[in-house]
Structures are given as structure tokens and as C-alpha cells.
């Protein structure tokens, strides 16, 4: 029979453009959020994190925005490059301070040269 | 610095066989996590350890799965007997500290195929 898998949303951008990947989280008590990048055949790689006492944090070419009012998280990548093509996951820290992360399903970013 | 090291990278075996996956966390990290990733279910947490002690194994699918952490630098995930539905990529991750607000650092996984 036909197998059914997760249908990850896909974002396709032109090289050099900015990318915005969005994520909705469920627990209003979560106080820690993190973005990962996963390339084919590799494990998730930490990109950037943010705590709930902040609404914006910047890294190298990346910015994470947190809107606690609507429980929304976004990752902005400036001047997207072919090497940015990957699946991006957001995750929220367990509000019980256990150290566990709760992962979203992921978004595929495709960069067109 | 060395990251999380997993072995083997690939494992193909017949159903019914015992499978052992190995993980060496980053030195100095106190928490270790085992995940399973499939197309159907995404990334699932199976079990995690704080200071070598299993804290939450509620994600372990069934009794065929077991995990140990005999010391701070080594953990195993064992499947006995293995079944085709166990085919997946298994990741190990470690983090500094035992509370929330800590990034987890992942290994490159073991791709397991059960025939």
C-alpha cells in the first residue's frame, strides 16, 4: 500500500533573498525556544535560542522573533545561500524545567540559485 | 571540540536480531537524550538521562527497547528482538546541565534498517 508520511511545509526562496520560517507553539507557559537546522544525512544542528523574557535575538545572518501574545516564533535568515537549504525545526523547552525539548514538525527551505 | 559521537552510522539486520546503538556525549554534558526520527512521526523523544540516571522513558515504544548509561561518557540503546517497524534514524543528543533552557547537541544518527 502507499505509505503516508509527514508533509512538511516548504519554503522556496531565491538565493540572496531573505527567508522567514514560522512556527506556532502550544504551551503559553514555555519559557525557552530554539531553532535547529537539519541537512540530509545529518543530525539537527543548533542555530539560535531565545528565552521568554526577550522578543528578539540576533545571530550571524539569523534573527529569531518571539511573539508570546499569539504563541508564534519565527526564524529570519538574511541573504539566503544555497548552503541554507535544509529542514528547519523549532522546539520549545518543557515548562516543567525538565530539560526536554518539544519539537515541531519542521519546514523545508529550498534555495534556488 | 568533538561533538556527540554515535555508532554505527548504518545498521542493516534481519528481524529478530538484537541491535545495539551507541552514543558518546559531549564531555562535561550532564544530560543525554535518545530520539527516533521517521517520515511518519517526525522526531520523537524515547528516553533521557540526567547525571547517568534515567529520568523519563515514557517515549520508549515497548519492552523490546532498553537504554543504559553506565557512565558519563557512554550510553546504549538496545532493541531485542528487532522488528521492521523499528527501521528509523536514531539520534543521541546531549546538553550541559539538567534543567530547561539548554540547547541539545545532536550526533549524526544511526540509520537502522530491519529487514
JSON list of C-alpha atoms in Angstrom, two decimals:
[
{"chain": "A", "resi": 1, "resn": "UNK", "atom": "CA", "xyz": [0.00, 0.00, 0.00]},
{"chain": "A", "resi": 2, "resn": "UNK", "atom": "CA", "xyz": [1.01, 3.60, -0.34]},
{"chain": "A", "resi": 3, "resn": "UNK", "atom": "CA", "xyz": [2.94, 4.96, 2.62]},
{"chain": "A", "resi": 4, "resn": "UNK", "atom": "CA", "xyz": [1.87, 8.23, 4.12]},
{"chain": "A", "resi": 5, "resn": "UNK", "atom": "CA", "xyz": [4.43, 10.48, 5.69]},
{"chain": "A", "resi": 6, "resn": "UNK", "atom": "CA", "xyz": [4.57, 13.90, 7.16]},
{"chain": "A", "resi": 7, "resn": "UNK", "atom": "CA", "xyz": [4.04, 16.61, 4.58]},
{"chain": "A", "resi": 8, "resn": "UNK", "atom": "CA", "xyz": [6.45, 19.25, 5.68]},
{"chain": "A", "resi": 9, "resn": "UNK", "atom": "CA", "xyz": [5.66, 22.78, 4.55]},
{"chain": "A", "resi": 10, "resn": "UNK", "atom": "CA", "xyz": [8.20, 24.00, 2.03]},
{"chain": "A", "resi": 11, "resn": "UNK", "atom": "CA", "xyz": [9.57, 27.48, 1.60]},
{"chain": "A", "resi": 12, "resn": "UNK", "atom": "CA", "xyz": [11.29, 28.18, -1.69]},
{"chain": "A", "resi": 13, "resn": "UNK", "atom": "CA", "xyz": [13.40, 31.34, -1.97]},
{"chain": "A", "resi": 14, "resn": "UNK", "atom": "CA", "xyz": [15.84, 32.83, -4.41]},
{"chain": "A", "resi": 15, "resn": "UNK", "atom": "CA", "xyz": [19.50, 32.96, -3.44]},
{"chain": "A", "resi": 16, "resn": "UNK", "atom": "CA", "xyz": [20.25, 36.32, -1.88]},
{"chain": "A", "resi": 17, "resn": "UNK", "atom": "CA", "xyz": [16.70, 36.93, -0.67]},
{"chain": "A", "resi": 18, "resn": "UNK", "atom": "CA", "xyz": [15.70, 36.89, 2.97]},
{"chain": "A", "resi": 19, "resn": "UNK", "atom": "CA", "xyz": [13.85, 33.86, 4.35]},
{"chain": "A", "resi": 20, "resn": "UNK", "atom": "CA", "xyz": [11.28, 33.77, 7.13]},
{"chain": "A", "resi": 21, "resn": "UNK", "atom": "CA", "xyz": [10.31, 30.45, 8.67]},
{"chain": "A", "resi": 22, "resn": "UNK", "atom": "CA", "xyz": [7.38, 30.43, 11.04]},
{"chain": "A", "resi": 23, "resn": "UNK", "atom": "CA", "xyz": [6.42, 28.24, 13.94]},
{"chain": "A", "resi": 24, "resn": "UNK", "atom": "CA", "xyz": [3.45, 28.15, 16.30]},
{"chain": "A", "resi": 25, "resn": "UNK", "atom": "CA", "xyz": [3.86, 26.70, 19.76]},
{"chain": "A", "resi": 26, "resn": "UNK", "atom": "CA", "xyz": [1.20, 25.37, 22.05]},
{"chain": "A", "resi": 27, "resn": "UNK", "atom": "CA", "xyz": [2.18, 25.98, 25.66]},
{"chain": "A", "resi": 28, "resn": "UNK", "atom": "CA", "xyz": [1.88, 29.54, 26.89]},
{"chain": "A", "resi": 29, "resn": "UNK", "atom": "CA", "xyz": [4.00, 28.56, 29.92]},
{"chain": "A", "resi": 30, "resn": "UNK", "atom": "CA", "xyz": [7.02, 27.64, 27.78]},
{"chain": "A", "resi": 31, "resn": "UNK", "atom": "CA", "xyz": [9.95, 29.92, 28.53]},
{"chain": "A", "resi": 32, "resn": "UNK", "atom": "CA", "xyz": [12.63, 28.67, 26.17]},
{"chain": "A", "resi": 33, "resn": "UNK", "atom": "CA", "xyz": [12.66, 28.27, 22.39]},
{"chain": "A", "resi": 34, "resn": "UNK", "atom": "CA", "xyz": [15.24, 27.01, 19.97]},
{"chain": "A", "resi": 35, "resn": "UNK", "atom": "CA", "xyz": [15.79, 26.61, 16.24]},
{"chain": "A", "resi": 36, "resn": "UNK", "atom": "CA", "xyz": [17.60, 23.72, 14.59]},
{"chain": "A", "resi": 37, "resn": "UNK", "atom": "CA", "xyz": [18.77, 23.11, 11.03]},
{"chain": "A", "resi": 38, "resn": "UNK", "atom": "CA", "xyz": [18.92, 19.56, 9.70]},
{"chain": "A", "resi": 39, "resn": "UNK", "atom": "CA", "xyz": [20.74, 18.75, 6.49]},
{"chain": "A", "resi": 40, "resn": "UNK", "atom": "CA", "xyz": [20.29, 15.46, 4.69]},
{"chain": "A", "resi": 41, "resn": "UNK", "atom": "CA", "xyz": [22.06, 12.62, 6.44]},
{"chain": "A", "resi": 42, "resn": "UNK", "atom": "CA", "xyz": [22.97, 14.68, 9.49]},
{"chain": "A", "resi": 43, "resn": "UNK", "atom": "CA", "xyz": [21.60, 15.37, 12.92]},
{"chain": "A", "resi": 44, "resn": "UNK", "atom": "CA", "xyz": [19.79, 18.58, 13.86]},
{"chain": "A", "resi": 45, "resn": "UNK", "atom": "CA", "xyz": [22.26, 21.41, 14.32]},
{"chain": "A", "resi": 46, "resn": "UNK", "atom": "CA", "xyz": [21.66, 24.17, 16.87]},
{"chain": "A", "resi": 47, "resn": "UNK", "atom": "CA", "xyz": [21.18, 27.59, 15.25]},
{"chain": "A", "resi": 48, "resn": "UNK", "atom": "CA", "xyz": [19.88, 30.01, 17.87]},
{"chain": "A", "resi": 49, "resn": "UNK", "atom": "CA", "xyz": [17.78, 30.09, 21.01]},
{"chain": "A", "resi": 50, "resn": "UNK", "atom": "CA", "xyz": [15.72, 32.65, 22.88]},
{"chain": "A", "resi": 51, "resn": "UNK", "atom": "CA", "xyz": [14.23, 32.94, 26.33]},
{"chain": "A", "resi": 52, "resn": "UNK", "atom": "CA", "xyz": [10.75, 34.20, 27.01]},
{"chain": "A", "resi": 53, "resn": "UNK", "atom": "CA", "xyz": [12.00, 37.42, 28.61]},
{"chain": "A", "resi": 54, "resn": "UNK", "atom": "CA", "xyz": [13.15, 38.53, 25.16]},
{"chain": "A", "resi": 55, "resn": "UNK", "atom": "CA", "xyz": [11.25, 39.11, 21.93]},
{"chain": "A", "resi": 56, "resn": "UNK", "atom": "CA", "xyz": [14.18, 39.25, 19.54]},
{"chain": "A", "resi": 57, "resn": "UNK", "atom": "CA", "xyz": [17.65, 37.80, 19.35]},
{"chain": "A", "resi": 58, "resn": "UNK", "atom": "CA", "xyz": [20.19, 38.08, 16.57]},
{"chain": "A", "resi": 59, "resn": "UNK", "atom": "CA", "xyz": [22.98, 35.83, 15.45]},
{"chain": "A", "resi": 60, "resn": "UNK", "atom": "CA", "xyz": [25.12, 35.71, 12.37]},
{"chain": "A", "resi": 61, "resn": "UNK", "atom": "CA", "xyz": [22.68, 36.23, 9.46]},
{"chain": "A", "resi": 62, "resn": "UNK", "atom": "CA", "xyz": [19.84, 34.87, 11.61]},
{"chain": "A", "resi": 63, "resn": "UNK", "atom": "CA", "xyz": [17.25, 36.54, 13.80]},
{"chain": "A", "resi": 64, "resn": "UNK", "atom": "CA", "xyz": [14.67, 34.86, 15.98]},
{"chain": "A", "resi": 65, "resn": "UNK", "atom": "CA", "xyz": [11.48, 36.70, 16.88]},
{"chain": "A", "resi": 66, "resn": "UNK", "atom": "CA", "xyz": [9.16, 35.63, 19.68]},
{"chain": "A", "resi": 67, "resn": "UNK", "atom": "CA", "xyz": [5.56, 36.81, 19.97]},
{"chain": "A", "resi": 68, "resn": "UNK", "atom": "CA", "xyz": [4.20, 35.41, 23.21]},
{"chain": "A", "resi": 69, "resn": "UNK", "atom": "CA", "xyz": [0.80, 37.01, 22.72]},
{"chain": "A", "resi": 70, "resn": "UNK", "atom": "CA", "xyz": [0.00, 34.78, 19.78]},
{"chain": "A", "resi": 71, "resn": "UNK", "atom": "CA", "xyz": [2.46, 31.99, 20.66]},
{"chain": "A", "resi": 72, "resn": "UNK", "atom": "CA", "xyz": [4.45, 32.46, 17.48]},
{"chain": "A", "resi": 73, "resn": "UNK", "atom": "CA", "xyz": [8.14, 32.06, 16.75]},
{"chain": "A", "resi": 74, "resn": "UNK", "atom": "CA", "xyz": [9.95, 32.95, 13.54]},
{"chain": "A", "resi": 75, "resn": "UNK", "atom": "CA", "xyz": [13.43, 32.50, 12.15]},
{"chain": "A", "resi": 76, "resn": "UNK", "atom": "CA", "xyz": [14.71, 35.06, 9.69]},
{"chain": "A", "resi": 77, "resn": "UNK", "atom": "CA", "xyz": [17.71, 34.25, 7.51]},
{"chain": "A", "resi": 78, "resn": "UNK", "atom": "CA", "xyz": [19.33, 37.18, 5.75]},
{"chain": "A", "resi": 79, "resn": "UNK", "atom": "CA", "xyz": [20.82, 36.84, 2.27]},
{"chain": "A", "resi": 80, "resn": "UNK", "atom": "CA", "xyz": [19.87, 33.20, 1.95]},
{"chain": "A", "resi": 81, "resn": "UNK", "atom": "CA", "xyz": [22.55, 30.96, 0.46]},
{"chain": "A", "resi": 82, "resn": "UNK", "atom": "CA", "xyz": [22.37, 27.52, -1.20]},
{"chain": "A", "resi": 83, "resn": "UNK", "atom": "CA", "xyz": [24.00, 26.07, 1.92]},
{"chain": "A", "resi": 84, "resn": "UNK", "atom": "CA", "xyz": [20.97, 27.16, 3.92]},
{"chain": "A", "resi": 85, "resn": "UNK", "atom": "CA", "xyz": [18.83, 24.55, 2.14]},
{"chain": "A", "resi": 86, "resn": "UNK", "atom": "CA", "xyz": [17.70, 22.14, 4.86]},
{"chain": "A", "resi": 87, "resn": "UNK", "atom": "CA", "xyz": [14.81, 21.26, 7.14]},
{"chain": "A", "resi": 88, "resn": "UNK", "atom": "CA", "xyz": [14.35, 23.74, 9.99]},
{"chain": "A", "resi": 89, "resn": "UNK", "atom": "CA", "xyz": [12.79, 22.74, 13.31]},
{"chain": "A", "resi": 90, "resn": "UNK", "atom": "CA", "xyz": [11.56, 24.92, 16.10]},
{"chain": "A", "resi": 91, "resn": "UNK", "atom": "CA", "xyz": [11.38, 23.47, 19.60]},
{"chain": "A", "resi": 92, "resn": "UNK", "atom": "CA", "xyz": [10.08, 24.68, 22.94]},
{"chain": "A", "resi": 93, "resn": "UNK", "atom": "CA", "xyz": [11.51, 23.84, 26.31]},
{"chain": "A", "resi": 94, "resn": "UNK", "atom": "CA", "xyz": [9.33, 21.84, 28.61]},
{"chain": "A", "resi": 95, "resn": "UNK", "atom": "CA", "xyz": [7.75, 24.25, 31.09]},
{"chain": "A", "resi": 96, "resn": "UNK", "atom": "CA", "xyz": [8.46, 21.82, 33.90]},
{"chain": "A", "resi": 97, "resn": "UNK", "atom": "CA", "xyz": [12.17, 22.61, 33.63]},
{"chain": "A", "resi": 98, "resn": "UNK", "atom": "CA", "xyz": [12.99, 19.02, 32.83]},
{"chain": "A", "resi": 99, "resn": "UNK", "atom": "CA", "xyz": [15.45, 19.79, 30.05]},
{"chain": "A", "resi": 100, "resn": "UNK", "atom": "CA", "xyz": [13.17, 18.17, 27.47]},
{"chain": "A", "resi": 101, "resn": "UNK", "atom": "CA", "xyz": [12.51, 19.88, 24.15]},
{"chain": "A", "resi": 102, "resn": "UNK", "atom": "CA", "xyz": [9.24, 19.54, 22.26]},
{"chain": "A", "resi": 103, "resn": "UNK", "atom": "CA", "xyz": [9.91, 19.64, 18.52]},
{"chain": "A", "resi": 104, "resn": "UNK", "atom": "CA", "xyz": [7.69, 20.92, 15.74]},
{"chain": "A", "resi": 105, "resn": "UNK", "atom": "CA", "xyz": [7.31, 19.00, 12.50]},
{"chain": "A", "resi": 106, "resn": "UNK", "atom": "CA", "xyz": [9.77, 21.10, 10.52]},
{"chain": "A", "resi": 107, "resn": "UNK", "atom": "CA", "xyz": [9.85, 23.29, 7.42]},
{"chain": "A", "resi": 108, "resn": "UNK", "atom": "CA", "xyz": [11.87, 22.54, 4.32]},
{"chain": "A", "resi": 109, "resn": "UNK", "atom": "CA", "xyz": [13.80, 25.51, 2.95]},
{"chain": "A", "resi": 110, "resn": "UNK", "atom": "CA", "xyz": [14.79, 25.29, -0.70]},
{"chain": "A", "resi": 111, "resn": "UNK", "atom": "CA", "xyz": [17.18, 27.91, -2.04]},
{"chain": "A", "resi": 112, "resn": "UNK", "atom": "CA", "xyz": [17.14, 28.43, -5.79]},
{"chain": "A", "resi": 113, "resn": "UNK", "atom": "CA", "xyz": [20.40, 29.59, -7.34]},
{"chain": "B", "resi": 1, "resn": "UNK", "atom": "CA", "xyz": [35.84, 20.01, 20.35]},
{"chain": "B", "resi": 2, "resn": "UNK", "atom": "CA", "xyz": [34.33, 16.64, 19.49]},
{"chain": "B", "resi": 3, "resn": "UNK", "atom": "CA", "xyz": [30.58, 16.61, 19.20]},
{"chain": "B", "resi": 4, "resn": "UNK", "atom": "CA", "xyz": [28.22, 13.79, 20.08]},
{"chain": "B", "resi": 5, "resn": "UNK", "atom": "CA", "xyz": [29.53, 10.58, 18.56]},
{"chain": "B", "resi": 6, "resn": "UNK", "atom": "CA", "xyz": [27.19, 7.79, 17.53]},
{"chain": "B", "resi": 7, "resn": "UNK", "atom": "CA", "xyz": [27.97, 4.34, 16.20]},
{"chain": "B", "resi": 8, "resn": "UNK", "atom": "CA", "xyz": [27.34, 2.61, 13.96]},
{"chain": "B", "resi": 9, "resn": "UNK", "atom": "CA", "xyz": [26.28, 5.15, 11.33]},
{"chain": "B", "resi": 10, "resn": "UNK", "atom": "CA", "xyz": [24.33, 2.50, 9.46]},
{"chain": "B", "resi": 11, "resn": "UNK", "atom": "CA", "xyz": [22.96, -0.85, 10.57]},
{"chain": "B", "resi": 12, "resn": "UNK", "atom": "CA", "xyz": [21.11, -3.37, 8.47]},
{"chain": "B", "resi": 13, "resn": "UNK", "atom": "CA", "xyz": [19.94, -6.54, 10.13]},
{"chain": "B", "resi": 14, "resn": "UNK", "atom": "CA", "xyz": [17.22, -9.14, 9.96]},
{"chain": "B", "resi": 15, "resn": "UNK", "atom": "CA", "xyz": [14.15, -9.03, 12.13]},
{"chain": "B", "resi": 16, "resn": "UNK", "atom": "CA", "xyz": [14.51, -10.86, 15.40]},
{"chain": "B", "resi": 17, "resn": "UNK", "atom": "CA", "xyz": [18.13, -9.87, 15.85]},
{"chain": "B", "resi": 18, "resn": "UNK", "atom": "CA", "xyz": [19.40, -7.77, 18.72]},
{"chain": "B", "resi": 19, "resn": "UNK", "atom": "CA", "xyz": [20.52, -4.27, 17.80]},
{"chain": "B", "resi": 20, "resn": "UNK", "atom": "CA", "xyz": [22.74, -2.07, 19.96]},
{"chain": "B", "resi": 21, "resn": "UNK", "atom": "CA", "xyz": [23.23, 1.60, 19.23]},
{"chain": "B", "resi": 22, "resn": "UNK", "atom": "CA", "xyz": [25.98, 3.53, 20.96]},
{"chain": "B", "resi": 23, "resn": "UNK", "atom": "CA", "xyz": [26.48, 7.14, 21.95]},
{"chain": "B", "resi": 24, "resn": "UNK", "atom": "CA", "xyz": [29.30, 9.18, 23.42]},
{"chain": "B", "resi": 25, "resn": "UNK", "atom": "CA", "xyz": [28.00, 12.56, 24.64]},
{"chain": "B", "resi": 26, "resn": "UNK", "atom": "CA", "xyz": [29.99, 15.77, 24.67]},
{"chain": "B", "resi": 27, "resn": "UNK", "atom": "CA", "xyz": [32.41, 15.81, 27.59]},
{"chain": "B", "resi": 28, "resn": "UNK", "atom": "CA", "xyz": [31.02, 17.76, 30.52]},
{"chain": "B", "resi": 29, "resn": "UNK", "atom": "CA", "xyz": [27.39, 17.42, 29.47]},
{"chain": "B", "resi": 30, "resn": "UNK", "atom": "CA", "xyz": [25.11, 16.08, 32.16]},
{"chain": "B", "resi": 31, "resn": "UNK", "atom": "CA", "xyz": [22.01, 15.19, 30.16]},
{"chain": "B", "resi": 32, "resn": "UNK", "atom": "CA", "xyz": [21.64, 12.66, 27.38]},
{"chain": "B", "resi": 33, "resn": "UNK", "atom": "CA", "xyz": [18.65, 12.12, 25.11]},
{"chain": "B", "resi": 34, "resn": "UNK", "atom": "CA", "xyz": [17.72, 9.36, 22.66]},
{"chain": "B", "resi": 35, "resn": "UNK", "atom": "CA", "xyz": [15.39, 10.24, 19.76]},
{"chain": "B", "resi": 36, "resn": "UNK", "atom": "CA", "xyz": [13.89, 8.37, 16.85]},
{"chain": "B", "resi": 37, "resn": "UNK", "atom": "CA", "xyz": [13.11, 10.07, 13.54]},
{"chain": "B", "resi": 38, "resn": "UNK", "atom": "CA", "xyz": [10.80, 8.69, 10.87]},
{"chain": "B", "resi": 39, "resn": "UNK", "atom": "CA", "xyz": [8.90, 10.17, 7.97]},
{"chain": "B", "resi": 40, "resn": "UNK", "atom": "CA", "xyz": [5.64, 9.14, 9.58]},
{"chain": "B", "resi": 41, "resn": "UNK", "atom": "CA", "xyz": [6.14, 10.54, 13.06]},
{"chain": "B", "resi": 42, "resn": "UNK", "atom": "CA", "xyz": [8.97, 13.04, 12.84]},
{"chain": "B", "resi": 43, "resn": "UNK", "atom": "CA", "xyz": [11.39, 13.40, 15.77]},
{"chain": "B", "resi": 44, "resn": "UNK", "atom": "CA", "xyz": [10.29, 11.53, 18.89]},
{"chain": "B", "resi": 45, "resn": "UNK", "atom": "CA", "xyz": [11.98, 11.55, 22.30]},
{"chain": "B", "resi": 46, "resn": "UNK", "atom": "CA", "xyz": [12.45, 8.00, 23.55]},
{"chain": "B", "resi": 47, "resn": "UNK", "atom": "CA", "xyz": [14.28, 8.44, 26.86]},
{"chain": "B", "resi": 48, "resn": "UNK", "atom": "CA", "xyz": [16.59, 10.83, 28.61]},
{"chain": "B", "resi": 49, "resn": "UNK", "atom": "CA", "xyz": [19.15, 10.68, 31.40]},
{"chain": "B", "resi": 50, "resn": "UNK", "atom": "CA", "xyz": [20.34, 13.27, 33.90]},
{"chain": "B", "resi": 51, "resn": "UNK", "atom": "CA", "xyz": [23.70, 12.51, 35.52]},
{"chain": "B", "resi": 52, "resn": "UNK", "atom": "CA", "xyz": [23.53, 8.94, 34.14]},
{"chain": "B", "resi": 53, "resn": "UNK", "atom": "CA", "xyz": [20.11, 8.29, 35.74]},
{"chain": "B", "resi": 54, "resn": "UNK", "atom": "CA", "xyz": [17.08, 7.58, 33.51]},
{"chain": "B", "resi": 55, "resn": "UNK", "atom": "CA", "xyz": [14.51, 10.28, 34.19]},
{"chain": "B", "resi": 56, "resn": "UNK", "atom": "CA", "xyz": [11.75, 9.74, 31.67]},
{"chain": "B", "resi": 57, "resn": "UNK", "atom": "CA", "xyz": [11.34, 6.67, 29.49]},
{"chain": "B", "resi": 58, "resn": "UNK", "atom": "CA", "xyz": [7.72, 7.28, 28.58]},
{"chain": "B", "resi": 59, "resn": "UNK", "atom": "CA", "xyz": [8.65, 7.57, 24.91]},
{"chain": "B", "resi": 60, "resn": "UNK", "atom": "CA", "xyz": [10.14, 4.10, 24.70]},
{"chain": "B", "resi": 61, "resn": "UNK", "atom": "CA", "xyz": [7.81, 2.19, 22.37]},
{"chain": "B", "resi": 62, "resn": "UNK", "atom": "CA", "xyz": [7.67, -1.10, 24.23]},
{"chain": "B", "resi": 63, "resn": "UNK", "atom": "CA", "xyz": [9.64, -3.54, 26.31]},
{"chain": "B", "resi": 64, "resn": "UNK", "atom": "CA", "xyz": [11.77, -4.54, 23.35]},
{"chain": "B", "resi": 65, "resn": "UNK", "atom": "CA", "xyz": [13.57, -1.21, 23.79]},
{"chain": "B", "resi": 66, "resn": "UNK", "atom": "CA", "xyz": [16.02, -0.57, 26.61]},
{"chain": "B", "resi": 67, "resn": "UNK", "atom": "CA", "xyz": [18.64, 2.08, 27.29]},
{"chain": "B", "resi": 68, "resn": "UNK", "atom": "CA", "xyz": [21.53, 2.31, 29.71]},
{"chain": "B", "resi": 69, "resn": "UNK", "atom": "CA", "xyz": [24.08, 4.88, 30.70]},
{"chain": "B", "resi": 70, "resn": "UNK", "atom": "CA", "xyz": [26.78, 3.12, 32.74]},
{"chain": "B", "resi": 71, "resn": "UNK", "atom": "CA", "xyz": [28.93, 6.26, 32.95]},
{"chain": "B", "resi": 72, "resn": "UNK", "atom": "CA", "xyz": [29.01, 9.90, 31.92]},
{"chain": "B", "resi": 73, "resn": "UNK", "atom": "CA", "xyz": [30.68, 9.20, 28.60]},
{"chain": "B", "resi": 74, "resn": "UNK", "atom": "CA", "xyz": [28.68, 6.31, 27.20]},
{"chain": "B", "resi": 75, "resn": "UNK", "atom": "CA", "xyz": [25.11, 5.23, 26.55]},
{"chain": "B", "resi": 76, "resn": "UNK", "atom": "CA", "xyz": [23.47, 2.41, 24.65]},
{"chain": "B", "resi": 77, "resn": "UNK", "atom": "CA", "xyz": [20.04, 1.89, 23.16]},
{"chain": "B", "resi": 78, "resn": "UNK", "atom": "CA", "xyz": [19.16, -1.73, 22.62]},
{"chain": "B", "resi": 79, "resn": "UNK", "atom": "CA", "xyz": [16.33, -3.32, 20.64]},
{"chain": "B", "resi": 80, "resn": "UNK", "atom": "CA", "xyz": [15.67, -7.00, 21.24]},
{"chain": "B", "resi": 81, "resn": "UNK", "atom": "CA", "xyz": [14.10, -8.54, 19.25]},
{"chain": "B", "resi": 82, "resn": "UNK", "atom": "CA", "xyz": [14.08, -6.06, 16.38]},
{"chain": "B", "resi": 83, "resn": "UNK", "atom": "CA", "xyz": [11.14, -5.67, 14.01]},
{"chain": "B", "resi": 84, "resn": "UNK", "atom": "CA", "xyz": [10.82, -4.00, 10.58]},
{"chain": "B", "resi": 85, "resn": "UNK", "atom": "CA", "xyz": [8.76, -1.17, 12.10]},
{"chain": "B", "resi": 86, "resn": "UNK", "atom": "CA", "xyz": [11.81, -0.20, 14.17]},
{"chain": "B", "resi": 87, "resn": "UNK", "atom": "CA", "xyz": [13.51, 1.00, 10.99]},
{"chain": "B", "resi": 88, "resn": "UNK", "atom": "CA", "xyz": [14.32, 4.69, 11.51]},
{"chain": "B", "resi": 89, "resn": "UNK", "atom": "CA", "xyz": [17.16, 7.08, 12.20]},
{"chain": "B", "resi": 90, "resn": "UNK", "atom": "CA", "xyz": [18.09, 7.11, 15.88]},
{"chain": "B", "resi": 91, "resn": "UNK", "atom": "CA", "xyz": [19.71, 10.21, 17.31]},
{"chain": "B", "resi": 92, "resn": "UNK", "atom": "CA", "xyz": [21.53, 10.82, 20.51]},
{"chain": "B", "resi": 93, "resn": "UNK", "atom": "CA", "xyz": [21.82, 14.33, 21.93]},
{"chain": "B", "resi": 94, "resn": "UNK", "atom": "CA", "xyz": [23.47, 15.80, 25.00]},
{"chain": "B", "resi": 95, "resn": "UNK", "atom": "CA", "xyz": [23.18, 19.07, 26.89]},
{"chain": "B", "resi": 96, "resn": "UNK", "atom": "CA", "xyz": [25.01, 20.86, 29.65]},
{"chain": "B", "resi": 97, "resn": "UNK", "atom": "CA", "xyz": [23.08, 20.97, 32.91]},
{"chain": "B", "resi": 98, "resn": "UNK", "atom": "CA", "xyz": [19.89, 19.19, 33.84]},
{"chain": "B", "resi": 99, "resn": "UNK", "atom": "CA", "xyz": [17.24, 21.86, 33.57]},
{"chain": "B", "resi": 100, "resn": "UNK", "atom": "CA", "xyz": [15.46, 23.57, 30.75]},
{"chain": "B", "resi": 101, "resn": "UNK", "atom": "CA", "xyz": [16.93, 26.49, 28.80]},
{"chain": "B", "resi": 102, "resn": "UNK", "atom": "CA", "xyz": [19.74, 24.36, 27.46]},
{"chain": "B", "resi": 103, "resn": "UNK", "atom": "CA", "xyz": [20.45, 23.65, 23.80]},
{"chain": "B", "resi": 104, "resn": "UNK", "atom": "CA", "xyz": [20.77, 19.99, 22.98]},
{"chain": "B", "resi": 105, "resn": "UNK", "atom": "CA", "xyz": [23.58, 18.98, 20.66]},
{"chain": "B", "resi": 106, "resn": "UNK", "atom": "CA", "xyz": [22.89, 16.08, 18.34]},
{"chain": "B", "resi": 107, "resn": "UNK", "atom": "CA", "xyz": [25.02, 13.37, 16.83]},
{"chain": "B", "resi": 108, "resn": "UNK", "atom": "CA", "xyz": [24.65, 12.43, 13.17]},
{"chain": "B", "resi": 109, "resn": "UNK", "atom": "CA", "xyz": [22.48, 9.44, 13.98]},
{"chain": "B", "resi": 110, "resn": "UNK", "atom": "CA", "xyz": [22.34, 5.74, 13.27]},
{"chain": "B", "resi": 111, "resn": "UNK", "atom": "CA", "xyz": [20.27, 4.76, 10.25]},
{"chain": "B", "resi": 112, "resn": "UNK", "atom": "CA", "xyz": [18.69, 1.44, 11.19]},
{"chain": "B", "resi": 113, "resn": "UNK", "atom": "CA", "xyz": [17.07, -0.89, 8.67]},
{"chain": "B", "resi": 114, "resn": "UNK", "atom": "CA", "xyz": [15.36, -4.05, 9.87]},
{"chain": "B", "resi": 115, "resn": "UNK", "atom": "CA", "xyz": [14.62, -6.49, 7.05]}
]
